[in-house]
XYZ file of C-alpha atoms in Angstrom:
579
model
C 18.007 -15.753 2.642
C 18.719 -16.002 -0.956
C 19.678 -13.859 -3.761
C 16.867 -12.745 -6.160
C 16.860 -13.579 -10.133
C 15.378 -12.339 -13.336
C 13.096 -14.662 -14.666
C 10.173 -15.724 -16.819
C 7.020 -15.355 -14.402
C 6.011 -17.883 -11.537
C 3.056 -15.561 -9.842
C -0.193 -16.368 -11.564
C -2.590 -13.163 -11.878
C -1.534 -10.969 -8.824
C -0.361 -7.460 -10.843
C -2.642 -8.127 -13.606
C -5.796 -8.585 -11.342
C -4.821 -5.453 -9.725
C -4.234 -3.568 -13.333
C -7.422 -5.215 -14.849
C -9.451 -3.895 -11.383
C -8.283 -0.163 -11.049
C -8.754 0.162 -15.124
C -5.100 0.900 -16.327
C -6.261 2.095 -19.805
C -9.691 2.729 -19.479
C -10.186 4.565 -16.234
C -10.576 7.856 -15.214
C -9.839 10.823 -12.894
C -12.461 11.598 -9.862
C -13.341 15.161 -9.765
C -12.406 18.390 -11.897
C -10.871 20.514 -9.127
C -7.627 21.779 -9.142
C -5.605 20.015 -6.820
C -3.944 21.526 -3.381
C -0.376 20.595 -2.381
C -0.598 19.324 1.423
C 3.061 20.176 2.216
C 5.725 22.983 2.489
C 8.989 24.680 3.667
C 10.363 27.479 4.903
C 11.532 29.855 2.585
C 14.783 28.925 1.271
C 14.560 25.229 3.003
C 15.743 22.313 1.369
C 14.576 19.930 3.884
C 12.172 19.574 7.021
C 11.364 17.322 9.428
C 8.671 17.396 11.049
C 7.511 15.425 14.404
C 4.591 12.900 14.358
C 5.335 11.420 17.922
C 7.048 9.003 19.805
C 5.890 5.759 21.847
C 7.372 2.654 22.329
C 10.803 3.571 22.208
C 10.039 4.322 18.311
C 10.312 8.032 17.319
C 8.183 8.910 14.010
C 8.921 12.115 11.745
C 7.572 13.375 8.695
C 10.341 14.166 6.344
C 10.336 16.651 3.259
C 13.581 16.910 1.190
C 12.980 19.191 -2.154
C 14.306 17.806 -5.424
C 12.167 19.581 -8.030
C 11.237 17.690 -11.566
C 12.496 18.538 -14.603
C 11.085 21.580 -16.545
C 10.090 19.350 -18.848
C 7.464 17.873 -16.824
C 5.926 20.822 -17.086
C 3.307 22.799 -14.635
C 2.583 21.331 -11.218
C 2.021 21.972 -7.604
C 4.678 22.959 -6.107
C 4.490 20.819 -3.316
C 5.547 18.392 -6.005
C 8.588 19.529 -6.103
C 9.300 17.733 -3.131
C 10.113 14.370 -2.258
C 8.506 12.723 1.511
C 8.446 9.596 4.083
C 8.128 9.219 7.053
C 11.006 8.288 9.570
C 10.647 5.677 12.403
C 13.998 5.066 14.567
C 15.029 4.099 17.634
C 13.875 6.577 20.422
C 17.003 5.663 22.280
C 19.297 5.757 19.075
C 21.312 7.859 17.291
C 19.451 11.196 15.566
C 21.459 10.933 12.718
C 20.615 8.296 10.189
C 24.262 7.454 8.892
C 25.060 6.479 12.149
C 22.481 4.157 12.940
C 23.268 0.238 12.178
C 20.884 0.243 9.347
C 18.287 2.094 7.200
C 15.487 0.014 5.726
C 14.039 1.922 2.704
C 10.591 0.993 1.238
C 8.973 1.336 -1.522
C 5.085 1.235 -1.899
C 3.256 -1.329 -3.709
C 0.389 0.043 -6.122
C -2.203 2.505 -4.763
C -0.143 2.604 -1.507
C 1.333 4.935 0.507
C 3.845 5.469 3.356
C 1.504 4.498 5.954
C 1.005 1.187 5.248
C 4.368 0.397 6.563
C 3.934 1.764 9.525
C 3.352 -1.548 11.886
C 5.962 -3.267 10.283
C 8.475 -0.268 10.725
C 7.273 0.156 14.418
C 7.654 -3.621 15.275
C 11.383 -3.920 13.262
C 12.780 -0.850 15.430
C 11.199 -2.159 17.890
C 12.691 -5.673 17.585
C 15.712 -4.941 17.202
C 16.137 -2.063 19.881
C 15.392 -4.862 22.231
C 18.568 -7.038 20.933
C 20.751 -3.928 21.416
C 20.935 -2.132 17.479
C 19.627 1.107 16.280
C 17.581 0.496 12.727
C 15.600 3.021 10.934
C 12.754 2.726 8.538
C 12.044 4.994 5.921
C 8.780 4.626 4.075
C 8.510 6.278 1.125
C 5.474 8.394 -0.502
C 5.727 8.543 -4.343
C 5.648 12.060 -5.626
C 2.390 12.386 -6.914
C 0.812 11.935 -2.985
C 1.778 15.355 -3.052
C -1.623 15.882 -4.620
C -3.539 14.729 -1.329
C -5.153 16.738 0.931
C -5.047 15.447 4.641
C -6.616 18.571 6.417
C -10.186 16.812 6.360
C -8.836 13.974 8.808
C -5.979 15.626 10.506
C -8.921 17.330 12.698
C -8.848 13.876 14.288
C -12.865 13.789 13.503
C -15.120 12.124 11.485
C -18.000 14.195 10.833
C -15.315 17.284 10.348
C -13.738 14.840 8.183
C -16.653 14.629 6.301
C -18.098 18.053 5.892
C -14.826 19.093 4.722
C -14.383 16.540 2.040
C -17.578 16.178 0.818
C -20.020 19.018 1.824
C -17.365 21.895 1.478
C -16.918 23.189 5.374
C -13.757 24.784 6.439
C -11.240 22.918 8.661
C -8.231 25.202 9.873
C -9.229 28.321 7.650
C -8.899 26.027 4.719
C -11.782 24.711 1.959
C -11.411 21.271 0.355
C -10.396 22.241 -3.586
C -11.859 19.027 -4.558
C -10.640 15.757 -6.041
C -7.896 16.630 -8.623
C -9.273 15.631 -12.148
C -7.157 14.086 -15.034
C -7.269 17.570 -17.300
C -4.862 18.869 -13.951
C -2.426 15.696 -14.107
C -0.712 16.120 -17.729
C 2.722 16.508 -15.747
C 2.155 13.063 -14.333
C 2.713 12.300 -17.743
C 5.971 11.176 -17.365
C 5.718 10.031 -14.113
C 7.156 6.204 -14.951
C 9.556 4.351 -13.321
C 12.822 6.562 -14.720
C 11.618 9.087 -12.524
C 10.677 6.740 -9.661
C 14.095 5.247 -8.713
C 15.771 9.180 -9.778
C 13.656 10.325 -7.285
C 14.890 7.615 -4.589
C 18.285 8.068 -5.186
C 18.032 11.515 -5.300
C 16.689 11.121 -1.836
C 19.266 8.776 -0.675
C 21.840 11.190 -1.476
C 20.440 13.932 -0.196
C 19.906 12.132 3.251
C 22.853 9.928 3.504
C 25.855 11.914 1.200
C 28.314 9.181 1.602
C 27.907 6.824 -1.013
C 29.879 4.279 1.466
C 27.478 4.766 4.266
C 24.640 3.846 1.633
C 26.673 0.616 0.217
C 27.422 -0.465 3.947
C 23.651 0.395 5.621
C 21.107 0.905 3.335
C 18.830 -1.935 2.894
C 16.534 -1.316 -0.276
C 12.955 -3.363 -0.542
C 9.210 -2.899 -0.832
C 5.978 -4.452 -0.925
C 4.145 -5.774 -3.851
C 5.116 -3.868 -6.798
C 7.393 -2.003 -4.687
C 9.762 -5.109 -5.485
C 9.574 -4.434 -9.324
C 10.259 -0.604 -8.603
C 13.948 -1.843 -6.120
C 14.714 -4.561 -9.071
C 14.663 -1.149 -11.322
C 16.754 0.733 -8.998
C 19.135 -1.718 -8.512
C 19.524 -2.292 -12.021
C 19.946 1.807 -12.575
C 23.014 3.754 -13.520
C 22.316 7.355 -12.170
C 25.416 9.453 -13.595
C 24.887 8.558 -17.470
C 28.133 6.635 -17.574
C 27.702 3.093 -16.945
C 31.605 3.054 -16.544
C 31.726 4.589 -13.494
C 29.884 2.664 -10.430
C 29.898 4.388 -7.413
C 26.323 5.915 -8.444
C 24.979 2.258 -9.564
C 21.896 1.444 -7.679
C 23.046 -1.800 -6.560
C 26.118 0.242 -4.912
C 22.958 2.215 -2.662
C 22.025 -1.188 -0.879
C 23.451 -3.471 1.042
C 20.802 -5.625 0.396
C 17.245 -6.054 -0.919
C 13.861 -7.477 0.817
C 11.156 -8.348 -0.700
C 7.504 -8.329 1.271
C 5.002 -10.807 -0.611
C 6.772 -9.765 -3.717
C 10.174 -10.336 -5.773
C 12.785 -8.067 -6.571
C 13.060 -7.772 -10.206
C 12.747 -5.801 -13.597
C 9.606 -7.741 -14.732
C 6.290 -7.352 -14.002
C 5.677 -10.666 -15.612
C 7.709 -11.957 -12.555
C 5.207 -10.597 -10.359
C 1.946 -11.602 -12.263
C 2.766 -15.104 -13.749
C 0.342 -14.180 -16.706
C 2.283 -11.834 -18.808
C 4.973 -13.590 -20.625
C 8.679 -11.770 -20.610
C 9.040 -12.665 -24.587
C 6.028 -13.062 -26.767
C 8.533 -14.535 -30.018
C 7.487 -11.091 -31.591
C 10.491 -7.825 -32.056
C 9.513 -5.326 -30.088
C 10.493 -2.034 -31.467
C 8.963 0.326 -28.875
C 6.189 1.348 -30.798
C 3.938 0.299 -28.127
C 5.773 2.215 -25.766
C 5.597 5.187 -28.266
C 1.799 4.708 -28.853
C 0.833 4.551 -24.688
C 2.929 7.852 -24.327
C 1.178 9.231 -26.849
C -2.415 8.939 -25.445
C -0.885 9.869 -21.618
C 0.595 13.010 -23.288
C -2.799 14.143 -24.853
C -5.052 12.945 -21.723
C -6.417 10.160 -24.191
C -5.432 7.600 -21.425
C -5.660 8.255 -17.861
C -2.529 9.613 -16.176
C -3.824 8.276 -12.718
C -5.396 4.579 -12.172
C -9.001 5.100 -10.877
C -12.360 2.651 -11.418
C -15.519 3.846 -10.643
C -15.886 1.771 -7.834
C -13.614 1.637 -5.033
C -10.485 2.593 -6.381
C -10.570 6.238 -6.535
C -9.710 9.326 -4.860
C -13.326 9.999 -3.476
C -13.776 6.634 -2.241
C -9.594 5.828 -0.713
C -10.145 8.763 1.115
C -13.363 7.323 2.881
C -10.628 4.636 4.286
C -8.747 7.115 5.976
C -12.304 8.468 7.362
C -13.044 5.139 9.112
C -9.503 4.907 10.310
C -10.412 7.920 11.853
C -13.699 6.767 13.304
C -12.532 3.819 14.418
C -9.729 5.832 16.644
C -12.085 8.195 17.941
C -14.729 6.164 18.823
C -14.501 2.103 18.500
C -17.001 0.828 19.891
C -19.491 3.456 19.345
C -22.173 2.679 16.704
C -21.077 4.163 13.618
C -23.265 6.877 11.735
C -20.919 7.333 9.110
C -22.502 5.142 6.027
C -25.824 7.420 6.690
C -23.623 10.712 7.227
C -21.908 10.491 3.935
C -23.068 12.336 0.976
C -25.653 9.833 -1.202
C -23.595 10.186 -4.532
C -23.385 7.348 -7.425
C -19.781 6.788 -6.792
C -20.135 6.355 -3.336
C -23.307 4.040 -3.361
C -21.801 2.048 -6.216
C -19.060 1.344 -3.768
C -21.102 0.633 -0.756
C -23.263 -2.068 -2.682
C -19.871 -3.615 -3.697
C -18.426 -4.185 -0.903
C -21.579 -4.667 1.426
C -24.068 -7.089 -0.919
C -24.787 -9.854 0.212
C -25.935 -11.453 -2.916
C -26.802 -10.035 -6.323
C -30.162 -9.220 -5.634
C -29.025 -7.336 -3.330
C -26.492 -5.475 -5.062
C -28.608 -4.710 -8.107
C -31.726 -3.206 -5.599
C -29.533 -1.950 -2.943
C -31.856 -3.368 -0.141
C -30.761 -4.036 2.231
C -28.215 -1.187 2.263
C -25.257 -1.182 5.143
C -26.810 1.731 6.437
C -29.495 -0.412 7.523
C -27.131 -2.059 10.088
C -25.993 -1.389 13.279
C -22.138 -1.242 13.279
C -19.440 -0.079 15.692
C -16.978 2.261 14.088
C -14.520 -0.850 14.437
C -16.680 -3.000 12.132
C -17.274 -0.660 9.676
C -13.756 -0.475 9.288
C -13.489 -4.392 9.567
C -15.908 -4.505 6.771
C -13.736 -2.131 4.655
C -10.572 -4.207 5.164
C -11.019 -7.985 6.336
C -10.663 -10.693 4.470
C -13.326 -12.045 5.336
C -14.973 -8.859 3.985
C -13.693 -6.876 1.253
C -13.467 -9.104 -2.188
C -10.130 -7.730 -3.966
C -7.362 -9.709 -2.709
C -4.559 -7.019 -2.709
C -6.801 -5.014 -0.334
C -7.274 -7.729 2.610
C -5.881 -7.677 6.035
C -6.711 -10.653 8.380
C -7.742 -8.399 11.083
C -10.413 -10.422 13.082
C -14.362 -10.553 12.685
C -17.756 -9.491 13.068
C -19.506 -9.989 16.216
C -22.700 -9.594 18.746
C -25.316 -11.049 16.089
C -26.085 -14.006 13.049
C -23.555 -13.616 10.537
C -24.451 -14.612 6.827
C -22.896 -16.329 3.844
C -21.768 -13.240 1.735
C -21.945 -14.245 -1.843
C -20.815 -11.463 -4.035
C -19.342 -10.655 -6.242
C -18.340 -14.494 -5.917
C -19.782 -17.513 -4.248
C -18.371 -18.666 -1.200
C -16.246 -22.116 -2.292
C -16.112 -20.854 -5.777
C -12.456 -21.096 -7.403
C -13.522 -18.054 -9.546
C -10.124 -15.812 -10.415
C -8.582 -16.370 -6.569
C -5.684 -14.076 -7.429
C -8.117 -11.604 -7.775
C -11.011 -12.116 -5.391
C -8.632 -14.561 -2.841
C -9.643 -18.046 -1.317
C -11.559 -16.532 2.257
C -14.945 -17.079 2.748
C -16.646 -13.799 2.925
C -19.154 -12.932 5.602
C -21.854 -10.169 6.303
C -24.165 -9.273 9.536
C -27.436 -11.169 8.679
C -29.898 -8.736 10.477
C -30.943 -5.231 8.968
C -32.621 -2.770 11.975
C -31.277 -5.592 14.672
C -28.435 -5.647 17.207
C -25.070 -3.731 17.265
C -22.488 -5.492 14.997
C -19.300 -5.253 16.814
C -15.900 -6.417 15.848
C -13.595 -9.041 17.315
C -10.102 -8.208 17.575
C -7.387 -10.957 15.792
C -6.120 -11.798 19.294
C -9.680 -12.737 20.507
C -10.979 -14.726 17.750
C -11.019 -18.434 19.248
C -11.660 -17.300 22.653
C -13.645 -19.295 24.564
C -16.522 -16.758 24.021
C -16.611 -16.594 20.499
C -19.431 -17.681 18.722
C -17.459 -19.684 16.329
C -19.919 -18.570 12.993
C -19.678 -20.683 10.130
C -20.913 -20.618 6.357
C -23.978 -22.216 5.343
C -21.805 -24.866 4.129
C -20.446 -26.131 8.093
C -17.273 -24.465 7.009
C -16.065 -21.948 9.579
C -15.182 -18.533 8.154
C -11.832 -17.381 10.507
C -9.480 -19.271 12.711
C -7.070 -18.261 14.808
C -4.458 -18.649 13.065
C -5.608 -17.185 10.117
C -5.967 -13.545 12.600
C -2.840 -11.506 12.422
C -3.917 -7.669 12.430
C -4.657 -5.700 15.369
C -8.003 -3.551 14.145
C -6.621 -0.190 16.752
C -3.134 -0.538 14.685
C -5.076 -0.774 11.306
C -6.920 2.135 12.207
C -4.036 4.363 13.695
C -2.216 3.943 10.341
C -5.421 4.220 8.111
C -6.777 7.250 10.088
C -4.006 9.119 11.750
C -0.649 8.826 9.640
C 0.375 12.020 7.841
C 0.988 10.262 4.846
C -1.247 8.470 3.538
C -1.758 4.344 4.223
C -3.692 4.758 0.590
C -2.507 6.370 -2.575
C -5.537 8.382 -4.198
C -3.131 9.366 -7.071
C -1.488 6.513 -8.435
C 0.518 7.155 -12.326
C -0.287 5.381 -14.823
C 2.682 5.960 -16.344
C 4.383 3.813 -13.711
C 2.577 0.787 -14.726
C 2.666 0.722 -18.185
C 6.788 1.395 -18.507
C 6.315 -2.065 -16.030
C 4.178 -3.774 -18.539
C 6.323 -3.002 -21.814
C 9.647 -3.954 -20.271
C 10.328 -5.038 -23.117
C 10.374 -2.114 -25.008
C 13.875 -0.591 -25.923
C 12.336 2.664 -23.948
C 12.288 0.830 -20.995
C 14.974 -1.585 -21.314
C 17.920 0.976 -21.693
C 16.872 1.561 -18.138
C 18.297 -1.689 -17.268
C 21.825 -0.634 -17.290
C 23.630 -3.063 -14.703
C 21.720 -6.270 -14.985
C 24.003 -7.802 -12.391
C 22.718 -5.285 -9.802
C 19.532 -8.225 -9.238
C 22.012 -10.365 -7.683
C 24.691 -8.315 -6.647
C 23.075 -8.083 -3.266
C 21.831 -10.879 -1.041
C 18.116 -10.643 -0.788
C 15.721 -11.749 2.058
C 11.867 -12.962 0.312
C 9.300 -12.874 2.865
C 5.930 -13.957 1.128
C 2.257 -13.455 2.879
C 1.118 -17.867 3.361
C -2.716 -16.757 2.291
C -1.466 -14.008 0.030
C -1.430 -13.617 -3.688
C 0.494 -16.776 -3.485
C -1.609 -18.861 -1.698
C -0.695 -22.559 -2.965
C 2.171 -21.577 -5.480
C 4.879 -20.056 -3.565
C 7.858 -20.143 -5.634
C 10.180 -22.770 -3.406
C 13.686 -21.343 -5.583
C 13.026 -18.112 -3.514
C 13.996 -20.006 -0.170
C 11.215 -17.259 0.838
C 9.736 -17.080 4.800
C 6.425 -17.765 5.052
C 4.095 -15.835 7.083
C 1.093 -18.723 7.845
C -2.110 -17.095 7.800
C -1.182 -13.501 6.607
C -2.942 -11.605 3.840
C -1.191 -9.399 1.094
C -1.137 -6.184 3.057
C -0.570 -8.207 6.632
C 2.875 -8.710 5.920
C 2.740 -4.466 6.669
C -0.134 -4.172 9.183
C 0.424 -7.504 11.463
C 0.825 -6.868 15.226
C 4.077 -7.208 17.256
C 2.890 -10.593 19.036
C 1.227 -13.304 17.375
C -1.993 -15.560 18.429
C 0.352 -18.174 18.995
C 2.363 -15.986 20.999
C 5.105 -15.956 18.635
C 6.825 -12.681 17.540
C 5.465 -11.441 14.275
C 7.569 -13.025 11.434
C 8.082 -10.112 9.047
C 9.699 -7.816 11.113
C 11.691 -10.776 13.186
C 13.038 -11.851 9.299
C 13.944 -8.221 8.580
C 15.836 -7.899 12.169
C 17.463 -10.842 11.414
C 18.687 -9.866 7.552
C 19.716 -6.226 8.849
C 21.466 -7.975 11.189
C 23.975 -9.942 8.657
C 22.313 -9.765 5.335
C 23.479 -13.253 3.391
């Protein structure tokens, strides 16, 4: 354990890779539909909870607590109004939360959403339900998911899925209103990180009222840039008067965790590449110039790329997730059911390409393979598959045919930008029109039956070791969670207050500086993350071997070595006697 710092950067191009990939500035907006809000109360409700299901001993709920945004935000769905996460406890605990030995409270790294914690929620109440103590996990949904629209796979079926996203069938009475385009966002505006940790207070309070209860049980973390956002909120003064402390974020927590991230106010501290003090005054004028263009819709308000990283596309995740539940290890039709559109066959040449011939022609095209539904969803997530770093998952690897050296966008062995493309070799079925591509679970890769495949180059693409992700728990978060693993919606806003921390705007938010190491802090870093060969030693960090950025959420319970999975054991162990 160890407590966390503010500091010039040590991480070398994580944040900015992901910044300089979704298009901060230059991006935009999937879709000019108004957007639908996906939740709601009872008349006169302040809260609901809603059950998702219990097994395990873990019970999951869907929680709703209003706390609308200031008028000044202007017009919006009124489902954003409301704040949500979802709720994992001990089945055999207490119902309510202030009596339970601790509350774990996460906060989403970028483009994520609340159910991409949910392994590591499940296997912490898990863990430490079977040393005797009650823990909950609350993982949190930033506001502006309130502009997703889950009906499509909530039917639990692909093809429905499909039709209602994309070919405008009716699920449930209901009609898809379309991806929510940029000219509908202008109240995510303001959407930065002021309103961020408000809104997690706010929700704090509103669940747990006694401030003491928070101090003594509330442990406050997140993953990726979900650190930066706790360093914020631990830093916050919520009343306006800096003299009084009861209402100081640091007096929420009893501690802070960190998953393959650090708690802190800089994003430079996350990135490595983008210095804390460039010698030059900053006056805010910067700050004053960004707001400017979100105000007038000259930038973006929401992060989106043309490829990949957009509403349209995040939500054909979620539609394999689906597949993959339904139907594992039946061949997939879904790359030759989907709508042929340029966004969505710009993405499928990106991430299925062998080399760039291939990509530029499109032949062949991965709906010229045979793939289970399990695969296609391997494809979409492995990291031995997909080339952004801050999207892998070590969750196993293709099988039943020749594998091939997948060269693009990078060249397997090249040290090209690893903090943004990683260090994996990448992989690809070999035979268009040929055998069923299946997928081999992390827990069966080294088996005595596995083929062993290797890179042109004798060196083998997966180990062992390096497999930490069960594919059926990937897919039960991806496809079935009612909020979301992905964030389709992400606010710009949030981002660039993070990159001009600097700016007297964003400073003044840093009211109790002392709130960084107020609390002891528990580090747990991914060992083939973002980090891979520069993990900051200071941090006294544990070190998942083998685990990918987003594996430190999605690994399963047991290990390959038949060890207990090391994130949740470390944050069992810190909610224990955090020191």
């Amino acid at each position: 354990m160890n407590t966390s710092r503010s500091r010039a950067g040590t991480w070398r191009t994580a944040a900015l890779a992901v910044l300089l990939t979704t298009g901060a500035i230059t991006g935009t907006a999937t879709g000019t539909a108004t957007g639908t809000a996906t939740g709601s109360a009872s008349a006169g409700s302040a809260r609901t909870e809603t059950a998702v299901g219990s097994s395990g001993g873990v019970t999951e709920t869907v929680v709703r607590v209003r706390a609308p945004l200031p008028a000044s935000f202007g017009a919006r769905p009124a489902a954003c109004d409301w704040l949500s996460y979802l709720r994992y406890r001990s089945s055999a605990g207490p119902a309510s939360a202030a009596d339970a030995d601790r509350v774990l409270v996460a906060q989403p790294g970028i483009l994520e959403g609340a159910g991409a914690f949910d392994s590591v929620a499940r296997n912490t109440v898990t863990r430490a339900a079977q040393q005797g103590r009650h823990l909950e996990f609350w993982t949190l949904d930033r506001r502006s998911n309130c502009l997703e629209d889950h009906t499509g796979t909530a039917s639990g079926d692909q093809h429905t899925a499909v039709d209602y996203y994309y070919r405008g069938k009716q699920v449930a009475g209901r009609t898809f209103a379309g991806f929510v385009g940029d000219d509908q966002l202008g109240w995510m505006a303001r959407l930065g990180i002021e309103q961020t940790v408000r809104d997690q207070y706010d929700l704090l309070a509103a669940e747990l009222p006694d401030q003491k209860v928070r101090k003594e049980k509330v442990l406050c973390g997140g993953h990726s840039l979900g650190g930066v956002v706790t360093g914020y909120f631990a830093t916050a003064d919520f009343d306006g008067d800096p003299a009084t402390t009861a209402d100081a974020g640091q007096n929420q927590c009893a501690g802070y965790f960190a998953l393959d991230t650090t708690v802190s106010t800089s994003l430079g501290d996350l990135s490595g590449s983008i210095p804390d003090d460039t010698g030059l005054p900053d006056i805010g004028l910067g700050y004053g110039v960004v707001q400017a263009g979100l105000d007038s819709g000259l930038f973006p308000r929401s992060l989106s790329a043309p490829v990949l990283l957009n509403p349209e596309t995040m939500t054909l995740l979620a539609i394999a997730g689906v597949g993959a539940v339904q139907d594992p290890d039946g061949e997939s039709d879904l790359p030759g059911y989907l709508p042929r559109n340029t966004n969505i066959e710009a993405t499928n040449r990106f991430l299925f390409s062998r080399d760039p011939a291939t990509f530029l022609t499109g032949s062949p095209a991965v709906k010229d393979f045979r793939l289970t539904n399990e695969a296609v969803l391997g494809a979409l997530m492995d990291d031995q598959s997909v080339p952004l770093a801050f999207l892998q998952s070590s969750v196993g690897f293709f099988d039943g045919g020749p594998i091939t050296d997948k060269n693009f966008p990078v060249t397997n062995g090249s040290s090209a930008q690893p903090g943004l493309f990683g260090t994996e070799y990448k992989a690809i079925p070999a035979e268009p029109h040929g055998p069923l591509y299946t997928w081999r679970d992390y827990d069966r890769v080294g088996d005595a039956d596995d083929p062993g495949y290797r890179s042109s180059d004798g060196t083998p693409f997966t180990a062992a070791g390096k497999e930490v992700t069960d594919i059926q728990e990937l897919a039960r978060s991806m496809g079935t969670q009612p909020l979301d693993f992905t964030e389709q919606y992400f606010p710009t806003k949030l981002v660039t207050d993070l990159e001009l921390s600097t700016s007297p705007q964003v400073k003044r938010l840093v009211v109790h500086p002392g709130g960084l190491t107020a609390r002891p802090t528990l580090t747990v870093l991914a060992g083939d993350g973002l980090l891979a060969g520069r993990i900051p030693a200071d941090l006294h960090p544990v070190v998942a071997d083998g685990y990918q950025h987003l594996d430190v959420l999605t690994a399963a319970p047991v290990q390959n070595n038949g060890r207990p999975e090391p994130v949740s054991t470390a944050l069992t162990e810190f909610a224990r006697d955090p020191r």
